[in-house]
């Protein structure tokens, strides 16, 4: 995660303690509710996705209307839905095998069978399904994100 996020990526102790340092009640429940621990990990991931999106938009001066999730993370519907809600953006999930498809596309372009990146993208899009997620309860996620930023401020 790097120095930008302070102790978030380098908390001492067990991994459960590292995830649960944000809220003491959460730490108390982890032993009884193991699923809550994994939920906490997903919440932290989507909070960092929002932080990264904000940084990217600040740096570029652009607003990005959608987030494209590729690879194995596309199979996690909770992660994709929470990313859409946290970032208040449409999430397009897929393809799952993006690396393989990208390699095939580059090889087809090198052989001349595909003439451009745009053509390769059209082929991939036509051959693989994607799933779209829309934000839900964006105002509640915005409040939670402000708490996350306050807790993780350097």
PDB file of C-alpha atoms in Angstrom:
ATOM      1  CA  UNK A   1       0.000   0.000   0.000  1.00  0.00           C
ATOM      2  CA  UNK A   2       2.968   2.247   0.527  1.00  0.00           C
ATOM      3  CA  UNK A   3       3.917   5.219   2.649  1.00  0.00           C
ATOM      4  CA  UNK A   4       0.945   7.315   1.460  1.00  0.00           C
ATOM      5  CA  UNK A   5      -1.419   5.343   3.682  1.00  0.00           C
ATOM      6  CA  UNK A   6       0.708   5.183   6.827  1.00  0.00           C
ATOM      7  CA  UNK A   7       0.243   2.196   9.113  1.00  0.00           C
ATOM      8  CA  UNK A   8      -2.671   0.864   7.083  1.00  0.00           C
ATOM      9  CA  UNK A   9      -0.337  -1.408   5.119  1.00  0.00           C
ATOM     10  CA  UNK A  10       2.189  -2.067   7.866  1.00  0.00           C
ATOM     11  CA  UNK A  11       0.274  -2.555  11.117  1.00  0.00           C
ATOM     12  CA  UNK A  12       2.090  -4.764  13.606  1.00  0.00           C
ATOM     13  CA  UNK A  13       0.590  -7.918  15.085  1.00  0.00           C
ATOM     14  CA  UNK A  14      -1.773 -10.344  13.444  1.00  0.00           C
ATOM     15  CA  UNK A  15      -3.515  -9.611  10.163  1.00  0.00           C
ATOM     16  CA  UNK A  16      -6.860  -9.522  11.979  1.00  0.00           C
ATOM     17  CA  UNK A  17      -5.508  -6.827  14.312  1.00  0.00           C
ATOM     18  CA  UNK A  18      -4.180  -4.920  11.307  1.00  0.00           C
ATOM     19  CA  UNK A  19      -7.597  -4.894   9.648  1.00  0.00           C
ATOM     20  CA  UNK A  20      -9.557  -4.169  12.806  1.00  0.00           C
ATOM     21  CA  UNK A  21      -7.564  -1.259  14.193  1.00  0.00           C
ATOM     22  CA  UNK A  22     -10.084   1.164  12.682  1.00  0.00           C
ATOM     23  CA  UNK A  23     -12.960   0.274  15.009  1.00  0.00           C
ATOM     24  CA  UNK A  24     -12.538  -1.375  18.409  1.00  0.00           C
ATOM     25  CA  UNK A  25     -16.074  -2.862  18.368  1.00  0.00           C
ATOM     26  CA  UNK A  26     -15.187  -4.521  15.070  1.00  0.00           C
ATOM     27  CA  UNK A  27     -12.072  -6.033  16.645  1.00  0.00           C
ATOM     28  CA  UNK A  28     -14.182  -7.450  19.486  1.00  0.00           C
ATOM     29  CA  UNK A  29     -16.586  -9.133  17.078  1.00  0.00           C
ATOM     30  CA  UNK A  30     -14.006 -10.757  14.821  1.00  0.00           C
ATOM     31  CA  UNK A  31     -13.504 -13.792  17.041  1.00  0.00           C
ATOM     32  CA  UNK A  32     -17.239 -14.533  17.032  1.00  0.00           C
ATOM     33  CA  UNK A  33     -18.035 -13.520  13.479  1.00  0.00           C
ATOM     34  CA  UNK A  34     -15.255 -14.572  11.151  1.00  0.00           C
ATOM     35  CA  UNK A  35     -17.205 -13.339   8.131  1.00  0.00           C
ATOM     36  CA  UNK A  36     -17.087  -9.831   9.519  1.00  0.00           C
ATOM     37  CA  UNK A  37     -13.301  -9.944   9.230  1.00  0.00           C
ATOM     38  CA  UNK A  38     -13.506 -10.577   5.495  1.00  0.00           C
ATOM     39  CA  UNK A  39     -16.172  -7.898   5.168  1.00  0.00           C
ATOM     40  CA  UNK A  40     -13.742  -5.498   6.862  1.00  0.00           C
ATOM     41  CA  UNK A  41     -11.067  -6.372   4.317  1.00  0.00           C
ATOM     42  CA  UNK A  42     -13.457  -5.603   1.454  1.00  0.00           C
ATOM     43  CA  UNK A  43     -14.465  -2.315   3.087  1.00  0.00           C
ATOM     44  CA  UNK A  44     -10.787  -1.328   3.367  1.00  0.00           C
ATOM     45  CA  UNK A  45     -10.140  -2.285  -0.268  1.00  0.00           C
ATOM     46  CA  UNK A  46     -13.045  -0.224  -1.584  1.00  0.00           C
ATOM     47  CA  UNK A  47     -12.091   2.724   0.632  1.00  0.00           C
ATOM     48  CA  UNK A  48      -8.592   2.627  -0.882  1.00  0.00           C
ATOM     49  CA  UNK A  49     -10.132   2.383  -4.364  1.00  0.00           C
ATOM     50  CA  UNK A  50     -12.096   5.579  -3.645  1.00  0.00           C
ATOM     51  CA  UNK A  51      -8.981   7.292  -2.291  1.00  0.00           C
ATOM     52  CA  UNK A  52      -7.053   6.279  -5.415  1.00  0.00           C
ATOM     53  CA  UNK A  53      -9.867   7.463  -7.699  1.00  0.00           C
ATOM     54  CA  UNK A  54      -9.916  10.837  -5.930  1.00  0.00           C
ATOM     55  CA  UNK A  55      -6.135  11.150  -6.285  1.00  0.00           C
ATOM     56  CA  UNK A  56      -6.288  10.193  -9.971  1.00  0.00           C
ATOM     57  CA  UNK A  57      -9.035  12.701 -10.722  1.00  0.00           C
ATOM     58  CA  UNK A  58      -7.177  15.424  -8.783  1.00  0.00           C
ATOM     59  CA  UNK A  59      -3.973  14.730 -10.735  1.00  0.00           C
ATOM     60  CA  UNK A  60      -5.558  14.567 -14.181  1.00  0.00           C
ATOM     61  CA  UNK A  61      -8.324  17.124 -13.746  1.00  0.00           C
ATOM     62  CA  UNK A  62     -10.716  14.600 -15.296  1.00  0.00           C
ATOM     63  CA  UNK A  63     -13.792  12.823 -13.972  1.00  0.00           C
ATOM     64  CA  UNK A  64     -14.025   9.163 -14.847  1.00  0.00           C
ATOM     65  CA  UNK A  65     -17.629   7.958 -15.251  1.00  0.00           C
ATOM     66  CA  UNK A  66     -16.900   4.249 -14.794  1.00  0.00           C
ATOM     67  CA  UNK A  67     -14.429   1.873 -13.191  1.00  0.00           C
ATOM     68  CA  UNK A  68     -13.457  -1.256 -15.109  1.00  0.00           C
ATOM     69  CA  UNK A  69     -12.619  -4.267 -12.951  1.00  0.00           C
ATOM     70  CA  UNK A  70     -10.830  -7.112 -14.707  1.00  0.00           C
ATOM     71  CA  UNK A  71      -9.452 -10.485 -13.659  1.00  0.00           C
ATOM     72  CA  UNK A  72     -10.446 -12.606 -10.703  1.00  0.00           C
ATOM     73  CA  UNK A  73     -11.954  -9.727  -8.730  1.00  0.00           C
ATOM     74  CA  UNK A  74     -14.816  -9.661 -11.202  1.00  0.00           C
ATOM     75  CA  UNK A  75     -16.165 -12.865  -9.625  1.00  0.00           C
ATOM     76  CA  UNK A  76     -16.662 -11.109  -6.269  1.00  0.00           C
ATOM     77  CA  UNK A  77     -20.059  -9.448  -6.631  1.00  0.00           C
ATOM     78  CA  UNK A  78     -19.859  -7.873  -3.160  1.00  0.00           C
ATOM     79  CA  UNK A  79     -16.515  -6.264  -3.991  1.00  0.00           C
ATOM     80  CA  UNK A  80     -17.818  -4.916  -7.302  1.00  0.00           C
ATOM     81  CA  UNK A  81     -21.070  -3.586  -5.806  1.00  0.00           C
ATOM     82  CA  UNK A  82     -19.302  -1.967  -2.865  1.00  0.00           C
ATOM     83  CA  UNK A  83     -16.739  -0.390  -5.213  1.00  0.00           C
ATOM     84  CA  UNK A  84     -19.561   1.135  -7.269  1.00  0.00           C
ATOM     85  CA  UNK A  85     -21.245   2.462  -4.135  1.00  0.00           C
ATOM     86  CA  UNK A  86     -18.076   3.696  -2.430  1.00  0.00           C
ATOM     87  CA  UNK A  87     -16.779   5.465  -5.540  1.00  0.00           C
ATOM     88  CA  UNK A  88     -20.251   6.580  -6.699  1.00  0.00           C
ATOM     89  CA  UNK A  89     -19.411   5.317 -10.175  1.00  0.00           C
ATOM     90  CA  UNK A  90     -20.667   2.627 -12.503  1.00  0.00           C
ATOM     91  CA  UNK A  91     -18.480  -0.494 -12.268  1.00  0.00           C
ATOM     92  CA  UNK A  92     -18.039  -2.687 -15.328  1.00  0.00           C
ATOM     93  CA  UNK A  93     -16.723  -6.105 -14.286  1.00  0.00           C
ATOM     94  CA  UNK A  94     -15.041  -8.377 -16.799  1.00  0.00           C
ATOM     95  CA  UNK A  95     -13.455 -10.068 -18.550  1.00  0.00           C
ATOM     96  CA  UNK A  96     -12.211 -12.522 -15.959  1.00  0.00           C
ATOM     97  CA  UNK A  97      -9.315 -13.697 -18.157  1.00  0.00           C
ATOM     98  CA  UNK A  98      -8.168 -10.208 -19.169  1.00  0.00           C
ATOM     99  CA  UNK A  99      -4.459 -11.061 -19.155  1.00  0.00           C
ATOM    100  CA  UNK A 100      -4.883 -14.000 -21.505  1.00  0.00           C
ATOM    101  CA  UNK A 101      -7.152 -12.037 -23.829  1.00  0.00           C
ATOM    102  CA  UNK A 102      -4.738  -9.116 -23.859  1.00  0.00           C
ATOM    103  CA  UNK A 103      -1.836 -11.389 -24.764  1.00  0.00           C
ATOM    104  CA  UNK A 104      -3.856 -12.984 -27.569  1.00  0.00           C
ATOM    105  CA  UNK A 105      -4.862  -9.547 -28.848  1.00  0.00           C
ATOM    106  CA  UNK A 106      -1.235  -8.366 -28.959  1.00  0.00           C
ATOM    107  CA  UNK A 107      -0.183 -11.520 -30.804  1.00  0.00           C
ATOM    108  CA  UNK A 108      -3.005 -11.048 -33.329  1.00  0.00           C
ATOM    109  CA  UNK A 109      -1.931  -7.436 -33.859  1.00  0.00           C
ATOM    110  CA  UNK A 110       1.713  -8.499 -34.296  1.00  0.00           C
ATOM    111  CA  UNK A 111       0.684 -11.065 -36.922  1.00  0.00           C
ATOM    112  CA  UNK A 112      -1.429  -8.504 -38.765  1.00  0.00           C
ATOM    113  CA  UNK A 113      -4.681 -10.424 -38.221  1.00  0.00           C
ATOM    114  CA  UNK A 114      -5.979  -7.522 -36.112  1.00  0.00           C
ATOM    115  CA  UNK A 115      -5.154  -4.019 -37.325  1.00  0.00           C
ATOM    116  CA  UNK A 116      -5.514  -1.871 -34.192  1.00  0.00           C
ATOM    117  CA  UNK A 117      -6.050  -1.753 -30.442  1.00  0.00           C
ATOM    118  CA  UNK A 118      -9.583  -0.484 -31.085  1.00  0.00           C
ATOM    119  CA  UNK A 119     -10.328  -3.534 -33.253  1.00  0.00           C
ATOM    120  CA  UNK A 120      -8.858  -5.863 -30.600  1.00  0.00           C
ATOM    121  CA  UNK A 121     -11.045  -4.239 -27.936  1.00  0.00           C
ATOM    122  CA  UNK A 122     -14.140  -4.758 -30.084  1.00  0.00           C
ATOM    123  CA  UNK A 123     -13.286  -8.448 -30.502  1.00  0.00           C
ATOM    124  CA  UNK A 124     -12.742  -8.940 -26.760  1.00  0.00           C
ATOM    125  CA  UNK A 125     -15.914  -7.034 -25.892  1.00  0.00           C
ATOM    126  CA  UNK A 126     -17.966  -9.136 -28.332  1.00  0.00           C
ATOM    127  CA  UNK A 127     -16.549 -12.422 -27.030  1.00  0.00           C
ATOM    128  CA  UNK A 128     -16.677 -11.861 -23.271  1.00  0.00           C
ATOM    129  CA  UNK A 129     -19.580 -10.835 -21.068  1.00  0.00           C
ATOM    130  CA  UNK A 130     -19.361  -8.042 -18.552  1.00  0.00           C
ATOM    131  CA  UNK A 131     -21.549  -7.245 -15.563  1.00  0.00           C
ATOM    132  CA  UNK A 132     -22.450  -3.688 -14.622  1.00  0.00           C
ATOM    133  CA  UNK A 133     -22.962  -2.445 -11.075  1.00  0.00           C
ATOM    134  CA  UNK A 134     -24.582   0.881 -10.169  1.00  0.00           C
ATOM    135  CA  UNK A 135     -23.988   2.832  -6.954  1.00  0.00           C
ATOM    136  CA  UNK A 136     -26.396   2.252  -4.059  1.00  0.00           C
ATOM    137  CA  UNK A 137     -26.674   4.508  -0.975  1.00  0.00           C
ATOM    138  CA  UNK A 138     -23.883   6.783  -2.211  1.00  0.00           C
ATOM    139  CA  UNK A 139     -24.569   9.343   0.554  1.00  0.00           C
ATOM    140  CA  UNK A 140     -23.989   6.736   3.284  1.00  0.00           C
ATOM    141  CA  UNK A 141     -20.797   5.584   1.571  1.00  0.00           C
ATOM    142  CA  UNK A 142     -19.593   9.205   1.353  1.00  0.00           C
ATOM    143  CA  UNK A 143     -20.056   9.593   5.124  1.00  0.00           C
ATOM    144  CA  UNK A 144     -18.170   6.354   5.789  1.00  0.00           C
ATOM    145  CA  UNK A 145     -15.393   7.467   3.441  1.00  0.00           C
ATOM    146  CA  UNK A 146     -14.954  10.719   5.372  1.00  0.00           C
ATOM    147  CA  UNK A 147     -14.572   8.691   8.602  1.00  0.00           C
ATOM    148  CA  UNK A 148     -12.038   6.440   6.828  1.00  0.00           C
ATOM    149  CA  UNK A 149     -10.003   9.471   5.719  1.00  0.00           C
ATOM    150  CA  UNK A 150     -10.033  10.927   9.254  1.00  0.00           C
ATOM    151  CA  UNK A 151      -8.810   7.666  10.787  1.00  0.00           C
ATOM    152  CA  UNK A 152      -6.078   7.104   8.196  1.00  0.00           C
ATOM    153  CA  UNK A 153      -4.844  10.710   7.917  1.00  0.00           C
ATOM    154  CA  UNK A 154      -1.068  11.006   8.262  1.00  0.00           C
TER     155      UNK A 154
END
